Coordinates of C-alpha atoms in Angstrom, one line a residue:
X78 CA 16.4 16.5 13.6
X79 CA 16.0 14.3 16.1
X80 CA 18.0 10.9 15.9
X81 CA 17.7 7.3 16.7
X82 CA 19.6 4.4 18.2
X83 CA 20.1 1.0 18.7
X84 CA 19.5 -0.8 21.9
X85 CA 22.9 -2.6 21.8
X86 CA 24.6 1.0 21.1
X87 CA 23.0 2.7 24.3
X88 CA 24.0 -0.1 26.4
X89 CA 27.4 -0.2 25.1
X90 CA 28.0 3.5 26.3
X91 CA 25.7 3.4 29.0
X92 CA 27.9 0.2 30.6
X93 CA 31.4 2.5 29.8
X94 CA 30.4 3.8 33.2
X95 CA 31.9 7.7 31.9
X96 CA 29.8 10.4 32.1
X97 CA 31.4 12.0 29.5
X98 CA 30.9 9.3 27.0
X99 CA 26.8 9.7 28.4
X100 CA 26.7 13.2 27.6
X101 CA 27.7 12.8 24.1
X102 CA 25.1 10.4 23.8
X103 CA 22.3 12.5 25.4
X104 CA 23.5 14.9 23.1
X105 CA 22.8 12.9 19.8
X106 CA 20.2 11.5 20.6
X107 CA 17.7 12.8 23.8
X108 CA 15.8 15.1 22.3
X109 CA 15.4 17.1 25.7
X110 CA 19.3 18.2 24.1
X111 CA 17.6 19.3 21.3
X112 CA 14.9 21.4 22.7
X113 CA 16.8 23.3 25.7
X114 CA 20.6 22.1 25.8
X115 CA 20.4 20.2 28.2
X116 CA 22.5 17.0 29.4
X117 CA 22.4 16.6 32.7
X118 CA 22.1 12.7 33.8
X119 CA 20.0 11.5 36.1
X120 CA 17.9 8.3 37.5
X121 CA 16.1 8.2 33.9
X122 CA 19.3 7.1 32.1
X123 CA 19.9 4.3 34.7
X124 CA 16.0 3.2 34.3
X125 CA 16.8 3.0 30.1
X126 CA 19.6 0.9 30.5
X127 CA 17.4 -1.4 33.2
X128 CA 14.5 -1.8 30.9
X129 CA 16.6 -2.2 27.5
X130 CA 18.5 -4.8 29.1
X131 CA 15.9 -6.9 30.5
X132 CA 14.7 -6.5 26.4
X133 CA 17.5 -7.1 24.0
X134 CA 18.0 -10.8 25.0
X135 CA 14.5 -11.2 23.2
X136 CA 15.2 -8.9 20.2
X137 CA 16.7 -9.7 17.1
X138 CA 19.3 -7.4 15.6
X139 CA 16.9 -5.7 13.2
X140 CA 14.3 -5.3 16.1
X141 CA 17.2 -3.5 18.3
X142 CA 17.1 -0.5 15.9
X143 CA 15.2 2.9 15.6
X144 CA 14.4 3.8 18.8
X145 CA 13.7 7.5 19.6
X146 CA 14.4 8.7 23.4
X147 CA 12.7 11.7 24.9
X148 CA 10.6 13.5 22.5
X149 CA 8.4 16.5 23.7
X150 CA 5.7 18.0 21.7
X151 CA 5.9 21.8 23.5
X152 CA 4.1 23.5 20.8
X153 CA 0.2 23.7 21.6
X154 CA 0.5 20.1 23.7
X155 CA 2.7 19.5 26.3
X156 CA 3.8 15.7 26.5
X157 CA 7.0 13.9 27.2
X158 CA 7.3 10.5 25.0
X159 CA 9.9 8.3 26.8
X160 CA 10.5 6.0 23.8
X161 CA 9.4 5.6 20.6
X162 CA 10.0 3.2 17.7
X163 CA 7.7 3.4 14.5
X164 CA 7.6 0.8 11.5
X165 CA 5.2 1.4 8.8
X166 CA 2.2 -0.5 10.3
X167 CA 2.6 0.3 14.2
X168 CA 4.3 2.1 16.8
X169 CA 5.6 0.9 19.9
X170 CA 5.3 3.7 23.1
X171 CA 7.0 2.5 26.3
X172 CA 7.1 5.2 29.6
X173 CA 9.8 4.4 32.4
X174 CA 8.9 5.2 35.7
X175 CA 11.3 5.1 38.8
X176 CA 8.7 4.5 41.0
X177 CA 4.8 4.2 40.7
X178 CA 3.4 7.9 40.3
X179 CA 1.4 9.8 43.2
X180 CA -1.7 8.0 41.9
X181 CA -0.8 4.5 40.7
X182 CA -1.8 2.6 38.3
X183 CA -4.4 5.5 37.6
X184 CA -1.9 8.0 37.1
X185 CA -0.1 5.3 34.2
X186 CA -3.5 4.6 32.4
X187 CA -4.4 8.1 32.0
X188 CA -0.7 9.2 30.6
X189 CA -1.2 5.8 28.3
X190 CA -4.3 6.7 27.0
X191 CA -3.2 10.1 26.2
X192 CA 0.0 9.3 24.4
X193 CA -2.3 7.0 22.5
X194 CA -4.4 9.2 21.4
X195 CA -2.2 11.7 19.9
X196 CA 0.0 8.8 18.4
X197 CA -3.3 7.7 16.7
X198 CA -3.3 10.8 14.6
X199 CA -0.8 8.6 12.3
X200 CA -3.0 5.9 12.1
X201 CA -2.0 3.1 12.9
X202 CA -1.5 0.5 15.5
X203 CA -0.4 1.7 18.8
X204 CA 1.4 -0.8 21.3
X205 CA 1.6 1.2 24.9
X206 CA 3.7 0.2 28.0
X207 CA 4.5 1.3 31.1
X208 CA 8.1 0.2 33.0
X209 CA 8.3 1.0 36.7
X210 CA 11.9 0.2 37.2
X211 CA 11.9 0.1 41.1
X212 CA 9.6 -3.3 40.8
X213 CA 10.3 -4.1 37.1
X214 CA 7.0 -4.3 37.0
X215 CA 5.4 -4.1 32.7
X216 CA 2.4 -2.8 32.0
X217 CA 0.5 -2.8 28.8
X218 CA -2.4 -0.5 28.4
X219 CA -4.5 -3.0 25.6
X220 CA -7.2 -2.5 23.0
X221 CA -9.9 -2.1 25.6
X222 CA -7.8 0.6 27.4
X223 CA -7.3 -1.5 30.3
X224 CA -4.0 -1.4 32.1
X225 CA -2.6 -5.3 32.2
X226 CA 0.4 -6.3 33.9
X227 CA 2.5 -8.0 31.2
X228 CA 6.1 -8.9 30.2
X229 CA 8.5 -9.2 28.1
X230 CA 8.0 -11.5 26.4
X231 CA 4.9 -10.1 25.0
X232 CA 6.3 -6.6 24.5
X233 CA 8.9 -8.5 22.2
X234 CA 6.0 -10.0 19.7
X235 CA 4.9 -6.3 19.2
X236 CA 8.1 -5.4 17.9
X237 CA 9.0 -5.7 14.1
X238 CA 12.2 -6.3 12.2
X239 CA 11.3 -3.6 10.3
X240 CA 11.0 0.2 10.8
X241 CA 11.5 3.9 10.3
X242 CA 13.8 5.7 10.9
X243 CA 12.3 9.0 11.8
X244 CA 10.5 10.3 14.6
X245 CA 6.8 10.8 12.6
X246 CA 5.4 12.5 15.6
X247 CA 7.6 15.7 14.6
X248 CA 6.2 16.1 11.6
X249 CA 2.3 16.2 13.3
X250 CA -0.4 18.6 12.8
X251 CA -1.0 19.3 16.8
X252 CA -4.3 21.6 15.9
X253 CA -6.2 18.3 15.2
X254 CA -6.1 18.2 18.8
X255 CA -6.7 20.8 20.1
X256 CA -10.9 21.5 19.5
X257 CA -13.9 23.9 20.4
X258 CA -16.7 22.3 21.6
X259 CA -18.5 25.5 19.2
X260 CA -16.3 24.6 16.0
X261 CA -15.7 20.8 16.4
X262 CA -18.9 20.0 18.2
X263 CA -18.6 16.5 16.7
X264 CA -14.8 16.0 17.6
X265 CA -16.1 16.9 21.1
X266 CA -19.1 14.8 21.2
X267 CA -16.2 11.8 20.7
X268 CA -13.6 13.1 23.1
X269 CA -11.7 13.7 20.0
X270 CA -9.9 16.6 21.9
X271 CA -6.8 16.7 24.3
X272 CA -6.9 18.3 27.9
X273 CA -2.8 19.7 28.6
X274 CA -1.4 18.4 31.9
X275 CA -2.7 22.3 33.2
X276 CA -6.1 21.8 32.1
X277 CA -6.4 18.4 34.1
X278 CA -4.6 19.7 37.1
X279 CA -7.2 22.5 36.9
X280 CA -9.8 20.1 36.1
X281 CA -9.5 18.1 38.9
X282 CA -8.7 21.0 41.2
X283 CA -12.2 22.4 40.1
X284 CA -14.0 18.8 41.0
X285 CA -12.8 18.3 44.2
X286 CA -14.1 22.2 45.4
X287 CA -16.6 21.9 47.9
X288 CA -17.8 25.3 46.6
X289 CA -20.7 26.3 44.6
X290 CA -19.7 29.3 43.1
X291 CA -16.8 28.4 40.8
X292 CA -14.8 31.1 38.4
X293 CA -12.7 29.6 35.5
X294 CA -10.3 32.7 34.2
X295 CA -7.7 32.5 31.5
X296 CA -7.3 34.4 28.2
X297 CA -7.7 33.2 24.6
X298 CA -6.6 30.2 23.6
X299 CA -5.9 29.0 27.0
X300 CA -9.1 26.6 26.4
X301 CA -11.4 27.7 29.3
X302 CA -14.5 27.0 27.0
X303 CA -12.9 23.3 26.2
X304 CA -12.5 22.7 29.8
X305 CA -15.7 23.9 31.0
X306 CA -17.7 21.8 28.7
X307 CA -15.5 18.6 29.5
X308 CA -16.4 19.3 33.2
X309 CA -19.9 19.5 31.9
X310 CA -20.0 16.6 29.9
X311 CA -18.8 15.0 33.0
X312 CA -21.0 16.1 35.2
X313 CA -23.9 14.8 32.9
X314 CA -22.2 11.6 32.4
X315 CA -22.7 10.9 36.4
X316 CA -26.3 11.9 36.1
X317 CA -26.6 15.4 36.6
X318 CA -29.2 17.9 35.3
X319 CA -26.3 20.7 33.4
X320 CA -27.2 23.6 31.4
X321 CA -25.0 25.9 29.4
X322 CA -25.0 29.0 29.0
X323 CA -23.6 31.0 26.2
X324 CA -23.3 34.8 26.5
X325 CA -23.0 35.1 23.2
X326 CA -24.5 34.6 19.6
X327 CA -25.3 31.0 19.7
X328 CA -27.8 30.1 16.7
X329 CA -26.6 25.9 16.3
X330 CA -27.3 25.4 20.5
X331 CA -30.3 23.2 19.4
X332 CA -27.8 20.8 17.3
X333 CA -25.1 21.5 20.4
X334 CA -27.7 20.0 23.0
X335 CA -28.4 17.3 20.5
X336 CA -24.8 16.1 20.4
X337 CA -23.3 16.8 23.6
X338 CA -26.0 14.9 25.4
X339 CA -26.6 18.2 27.9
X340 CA -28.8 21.4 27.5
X341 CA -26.7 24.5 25.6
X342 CA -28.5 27.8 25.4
X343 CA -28.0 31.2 24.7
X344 CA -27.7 33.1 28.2
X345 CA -30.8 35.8 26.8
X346 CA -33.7 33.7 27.6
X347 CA -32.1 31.4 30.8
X348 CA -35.3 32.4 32.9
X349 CA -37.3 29.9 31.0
X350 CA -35.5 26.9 32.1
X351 CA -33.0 27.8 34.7
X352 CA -35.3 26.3 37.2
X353 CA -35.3 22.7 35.5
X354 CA -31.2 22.1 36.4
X355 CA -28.9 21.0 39.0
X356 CA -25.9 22.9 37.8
X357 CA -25.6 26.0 35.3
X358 CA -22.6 26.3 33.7
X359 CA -22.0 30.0 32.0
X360 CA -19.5 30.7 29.1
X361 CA -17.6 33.8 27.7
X362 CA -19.1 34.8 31.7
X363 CA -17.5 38.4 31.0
X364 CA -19.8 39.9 28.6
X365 CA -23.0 38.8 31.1
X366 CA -25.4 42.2 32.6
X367 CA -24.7 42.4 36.3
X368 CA -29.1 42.4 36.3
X369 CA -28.2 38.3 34.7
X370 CA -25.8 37.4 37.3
X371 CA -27.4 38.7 40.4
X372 CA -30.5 37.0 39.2
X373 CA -28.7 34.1 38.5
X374 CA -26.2 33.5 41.9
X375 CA -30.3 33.9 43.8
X376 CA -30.1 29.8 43.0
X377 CA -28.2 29.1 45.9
X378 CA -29.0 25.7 45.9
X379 CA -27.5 25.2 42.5
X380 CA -23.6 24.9 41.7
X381 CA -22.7 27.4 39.4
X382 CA -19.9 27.5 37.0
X383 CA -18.4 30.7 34.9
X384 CA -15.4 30.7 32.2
X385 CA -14.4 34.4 31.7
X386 CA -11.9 36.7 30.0
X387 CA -11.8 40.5 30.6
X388 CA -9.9 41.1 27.5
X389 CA -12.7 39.4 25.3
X390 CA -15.1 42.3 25.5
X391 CA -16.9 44.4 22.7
X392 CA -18.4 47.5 24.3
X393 CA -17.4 50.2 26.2
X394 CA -19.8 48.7 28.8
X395 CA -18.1 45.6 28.9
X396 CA -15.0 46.7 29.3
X397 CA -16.1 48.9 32.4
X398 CA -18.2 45.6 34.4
X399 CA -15.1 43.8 35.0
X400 CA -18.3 41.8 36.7
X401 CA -16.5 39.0 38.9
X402 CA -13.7 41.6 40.5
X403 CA -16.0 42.1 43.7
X404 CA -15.7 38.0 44.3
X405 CA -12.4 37.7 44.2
X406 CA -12.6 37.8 48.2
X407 CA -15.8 36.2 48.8
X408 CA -15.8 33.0 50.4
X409 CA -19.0 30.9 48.5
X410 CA -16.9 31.7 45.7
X411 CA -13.2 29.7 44.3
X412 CA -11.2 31.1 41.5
X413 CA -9.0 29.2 38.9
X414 CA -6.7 30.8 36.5
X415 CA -5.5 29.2 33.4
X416 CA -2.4 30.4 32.2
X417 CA -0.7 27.9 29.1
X418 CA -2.3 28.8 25.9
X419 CA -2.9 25.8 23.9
X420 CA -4.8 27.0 20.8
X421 CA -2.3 29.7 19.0
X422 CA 1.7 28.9 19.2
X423 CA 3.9 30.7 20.5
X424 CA 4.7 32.7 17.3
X425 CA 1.4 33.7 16.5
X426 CA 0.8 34.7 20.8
X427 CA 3.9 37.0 20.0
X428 CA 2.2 38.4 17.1
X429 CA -0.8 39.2 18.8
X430 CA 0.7 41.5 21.3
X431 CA 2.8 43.1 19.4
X432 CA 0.1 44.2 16.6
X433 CA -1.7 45.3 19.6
X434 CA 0.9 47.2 20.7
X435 CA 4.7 47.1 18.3
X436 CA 7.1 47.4 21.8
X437 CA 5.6 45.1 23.7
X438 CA 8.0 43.2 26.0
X439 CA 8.6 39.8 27.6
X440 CA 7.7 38.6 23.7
X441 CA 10.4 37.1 21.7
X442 CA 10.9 37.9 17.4
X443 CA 10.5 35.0 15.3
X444 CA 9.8 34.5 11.6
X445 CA 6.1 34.1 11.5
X446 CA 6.2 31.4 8.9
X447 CA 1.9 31.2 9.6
X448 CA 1.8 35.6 9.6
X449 CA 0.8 37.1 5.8
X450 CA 0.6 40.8 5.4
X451 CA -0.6 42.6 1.7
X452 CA -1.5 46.2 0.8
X453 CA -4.3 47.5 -0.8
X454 CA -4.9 51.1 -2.4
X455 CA -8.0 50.1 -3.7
X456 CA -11.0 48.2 -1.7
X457 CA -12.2 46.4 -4.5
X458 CA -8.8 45.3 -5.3
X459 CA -8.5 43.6 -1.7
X460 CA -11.8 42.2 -2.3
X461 CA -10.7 40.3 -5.1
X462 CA -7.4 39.1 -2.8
X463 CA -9.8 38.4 0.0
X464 CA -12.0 36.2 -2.5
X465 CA -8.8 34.5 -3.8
X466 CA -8.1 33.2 -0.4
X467 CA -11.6 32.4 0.6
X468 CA -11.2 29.7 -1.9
X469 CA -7.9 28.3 -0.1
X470 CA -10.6 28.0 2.7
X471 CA -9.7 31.1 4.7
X472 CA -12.2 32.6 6.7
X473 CA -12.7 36.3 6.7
X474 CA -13.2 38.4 10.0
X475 CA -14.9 41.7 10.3
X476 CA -16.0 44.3 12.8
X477 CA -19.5 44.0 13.2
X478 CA -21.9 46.5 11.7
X479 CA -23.6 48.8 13.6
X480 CA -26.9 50.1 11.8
X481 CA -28.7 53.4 13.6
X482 CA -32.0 53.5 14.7
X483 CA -32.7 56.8 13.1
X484 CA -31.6 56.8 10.0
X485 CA -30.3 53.2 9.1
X486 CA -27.3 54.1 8.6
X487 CA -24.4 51.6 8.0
X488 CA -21.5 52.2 10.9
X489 CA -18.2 50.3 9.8
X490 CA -19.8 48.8 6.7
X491 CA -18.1 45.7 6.0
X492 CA -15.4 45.3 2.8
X493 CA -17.0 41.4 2.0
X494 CA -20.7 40.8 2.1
X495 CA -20.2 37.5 3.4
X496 CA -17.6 38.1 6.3
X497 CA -18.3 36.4 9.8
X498 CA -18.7 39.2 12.1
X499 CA -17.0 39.5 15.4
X500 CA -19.8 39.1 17.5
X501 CA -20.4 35.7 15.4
X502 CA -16.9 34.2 16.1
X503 CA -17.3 34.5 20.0
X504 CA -15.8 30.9 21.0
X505 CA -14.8 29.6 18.0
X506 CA -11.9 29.0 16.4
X507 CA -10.7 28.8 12.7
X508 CA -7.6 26.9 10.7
X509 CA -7.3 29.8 8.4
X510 CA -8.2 33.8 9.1
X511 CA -8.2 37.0 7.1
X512 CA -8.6 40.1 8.8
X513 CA -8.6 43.5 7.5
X514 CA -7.2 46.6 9.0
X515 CA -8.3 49.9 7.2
X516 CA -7.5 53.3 6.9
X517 CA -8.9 54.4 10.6
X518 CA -6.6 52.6 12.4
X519 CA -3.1 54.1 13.6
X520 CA -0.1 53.9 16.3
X521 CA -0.1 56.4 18.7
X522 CA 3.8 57.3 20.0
X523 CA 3.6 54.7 23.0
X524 CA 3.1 51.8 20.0
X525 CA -0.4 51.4 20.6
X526 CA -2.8 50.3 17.9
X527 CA -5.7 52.8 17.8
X528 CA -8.6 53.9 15.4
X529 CA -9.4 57.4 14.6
X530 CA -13.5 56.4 13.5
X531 CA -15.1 59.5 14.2
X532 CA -18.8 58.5 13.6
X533 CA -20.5 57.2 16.5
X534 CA -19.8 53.4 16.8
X535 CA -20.8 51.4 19.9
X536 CA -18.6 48.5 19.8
X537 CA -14.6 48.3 20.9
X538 CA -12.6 48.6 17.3
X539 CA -9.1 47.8 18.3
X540 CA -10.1 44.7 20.7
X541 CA -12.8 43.8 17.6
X542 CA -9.1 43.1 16.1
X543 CA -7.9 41.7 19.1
X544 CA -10.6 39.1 19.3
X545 CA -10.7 38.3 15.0
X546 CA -7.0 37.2 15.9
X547 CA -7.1 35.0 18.8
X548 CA -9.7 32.7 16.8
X549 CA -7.0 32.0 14.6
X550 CA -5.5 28.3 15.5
X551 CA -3.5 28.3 12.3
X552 CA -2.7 30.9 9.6
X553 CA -3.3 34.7 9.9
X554 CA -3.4 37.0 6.6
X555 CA -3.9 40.7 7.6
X556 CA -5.3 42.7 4.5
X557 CA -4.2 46.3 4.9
X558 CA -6.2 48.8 3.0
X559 CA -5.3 52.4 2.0
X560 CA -3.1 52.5 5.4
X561 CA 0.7 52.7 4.7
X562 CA 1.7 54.0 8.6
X563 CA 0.0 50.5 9.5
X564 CA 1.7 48.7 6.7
X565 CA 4.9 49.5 7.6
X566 CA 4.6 49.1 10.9
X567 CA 3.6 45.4 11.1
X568 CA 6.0 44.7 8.0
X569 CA 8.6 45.7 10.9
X570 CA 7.2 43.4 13.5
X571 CA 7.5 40.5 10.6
X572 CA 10.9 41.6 9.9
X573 CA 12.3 42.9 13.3
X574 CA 14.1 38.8 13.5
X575 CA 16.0 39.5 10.2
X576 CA 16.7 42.9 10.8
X577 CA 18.5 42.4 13.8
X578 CA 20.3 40.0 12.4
X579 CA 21.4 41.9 9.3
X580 CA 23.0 44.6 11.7

């Protein structure tokens, strides 16, 4: 649990001038301590004790207390809160900067605004400052979101006798922030999202390319498709002509163009109004025909943009393209890899892989508090469990049927009526997931997840399962049904943390 302190108490130990005494401090109460051991001192400290003591002649004693040094949301997000202090109306943010950043005041405004924003999630009044110590220079980023030199004077009227003491941000719900523009088109339409410091870096990397031809690569829930449509709703902003593509089912991209302010459509039909825009933007790029993208990169007067991921495929087919390989090396073309996933945590990433395959390395164990596993001998059984959760709003995931031509057949029938089929949940993202594993699906001796299906079936089975889990931005329940290998297997994954620990 992080911990607070008073202003008078760090400058007490800070002025001791023993590094000893420092350390102790940094480890009750820097939260950096908390997350990775750490208490080395550096220039940061010295900045604290500058700032705090250019404020405590205009605190009272009551206002000295409850600060909160160095918290670091690293789950999802990744931001650094110098100092926080919360009462039960407001919350007071101040950063402490040695020196102005690369960019300047530019630099401060956007870190302001984005501490803001995820502050606002407890909603209420947030007071944002900016120290630069080597000028003791104070900045105050104000209602309008306009960075104002101010002092201290005014910081100290912000500041209330009373407070809380706990850190509130700990106790957040970061998947409010995190959005897809497919999902949350709304959330979107308000910039009612949150780009990580990799996003932007990648962001403005991609901006200042002089080429036309740009790829955007990163794997699920790295938030390509987020990023792609914030550089489009840019680029539309400034006056140009954007159209989306989707390569993908897309049957709301009417309602998507109305809200987003910029043309979406499904990739199928983009001869029809290709012609009409300055830039084309293609998402979920790795499931396009090579006959699409050759008659697409003929516009070479147009900038075109592509978010991909070879592991999101379906088919056989699109497994094989592997479309964008043969540009790695050509010059009209600049690639960008994104490689933090924001959208699952780390425990649920872990989980992933190792379902996928049960030895997987460079993954640690953990408990899986968001993981559910249950067993089913009987089908309708699990339906009944399955409609029990649907209730507690989780959303069931399904291969997708395959009906044949010749007979009409059902291929991989599905267990619910009402499931969202794979090919349906391309781009999107849920809170809550259910997805069933049945009796065709087994672990070869390598620890590989497989499927024994012996009718013909066109679509990929075990990455069908790969892709149902990486919509998942919350809670995963896996339904097992008449598969006990497969049962016991994952129950070891879930377990594998205690079990080591037992021995």
């Amino acid at each position: 649990m992080h911990k607070s302190f008073n202003v008078d108490y760090y400058k007490s130990i800070y002025e001791t001038d023993n590094e000893d005494v420092l350390r102790s401090f940094i480890k009750v109460c820097d939260h950096k301590y908390i997350r990775k051991r750490d208490d080395k001192i550096n220039h940061e400290y010295q900045d604290l004790y500058n700032f705090l003591e250019l404020l405590s002649t205009k605190l009272t004693s009551e206002e000295k207390n409850g600060y909160f040094l160095g918290y670091r949301i690293d789950n999802k997000i990744d931001e650094e809160f110098d100092l926080l202090r919360f009462s039960e109306k407001a919350i007071l943010n101040v950063e402490l900067k040695t020196t102005y950043p690369k960019n300047g005041l530019e630099d401060i405004t956007d870190q302001l605004k984005r501490h803001k924003f995820i502050l606002s999630i407890l909603k209420k009044k947030v007071y944002s400052f900016m120290y630069v110590a080597s000028e003791q220079v104070l900045y105050n980023l104000n209602e309008d979101n306009v960075l104002v030199e101010t002092d201290f004077d005014t910081l100290a009227e912000m500041i209330e006798a009373e407070f809380i003491n706990i850190n509130e941000l700990e106790g957040i719900d970061v998947n409010k922030f995190i959005v897809s523009p497919y999902s949350n088109p709304e959330s979107f339409s308000q910039h009612s999202y949150y780009l990580s410091q990799h996003q932007r870096d990648m962001k403005l990397k991609i901006m200042q390319s002089k080429k036309q031809r740009i790829c955007i690569e990163g794997e699920a829930g790295t938030g390509k498709s987020l990023l792609l449509y914030d550089i489009a709703k840019e680029l539309s902003d400034k006056g140009s002509k954007v159209l989306m593509l989707f390569c993908g089912n897309l049957n709301n991209h009417e309602y998507l163009t109305e809200v987003f302010g910029f043309t979406v459509k499904p990739i199928k039909s983009y001869q029809l109004y290709i012609e009409d825009f300055d830039i084309v933007m293609i998402d979920e790029a790795q499931r396009i025909y090579k006959e699409q993208l050759d008659s697409i990169l003929e516009y070479k007067e147009k900038d075109i943009y592509f978010a991909f991921d070879h592991r999101q495929v379906l088919s056989i087919e699109e497994k094989a393209r592997k479309i964008f390989q043969k540009y790695k090396d050509n010059p009209e073309f600049d690639f960008y890899k994104l490689k933090n996933k924001i959208r699952t945590n780390h425990e649920t990433i872990a989980f992933i892989e190792k379902v996928l395959k049960t030895n997987v390395k460079h993954h640690e164990d953990y408990d899986y508090n968001n993981i559910d596993i249950s067993y089913f001998n009987d089908k309708e059984l699990a339906k009944d469990y399955i409609l029990s959760l649907e209730k507690k709003e989780y959303v069931c995931i399904e291969l997708t049927e395959y009906v044949t031509k010749s007979s009409g057949k059902v291929k991989r029938k599905n267990v619910r009526n009402n499931s969202l089929k794979i090919h349906d949940v391309i781009g999107r993202e849920y809170e809550k997931i259910t997805i069933i594993i049945d009796k065709y699906f087994y672990y070869d001796e390598d620890g590989y997840l497989r499927s024994n299906y012996s009718e013909y079936y066109p679509y990929l089975e075990v990455e069908g399962i790969y892709q149902a889990l990486t919509r998942s931005k919350g809670k995963v329940t896996l339904v097992i049904i008449k598969n006990p290998e497969v049962f016991i297997k994952i129950q070891e994954i879930l377990t594998r943390k205690i079990d080591k620990e037992s021995k």
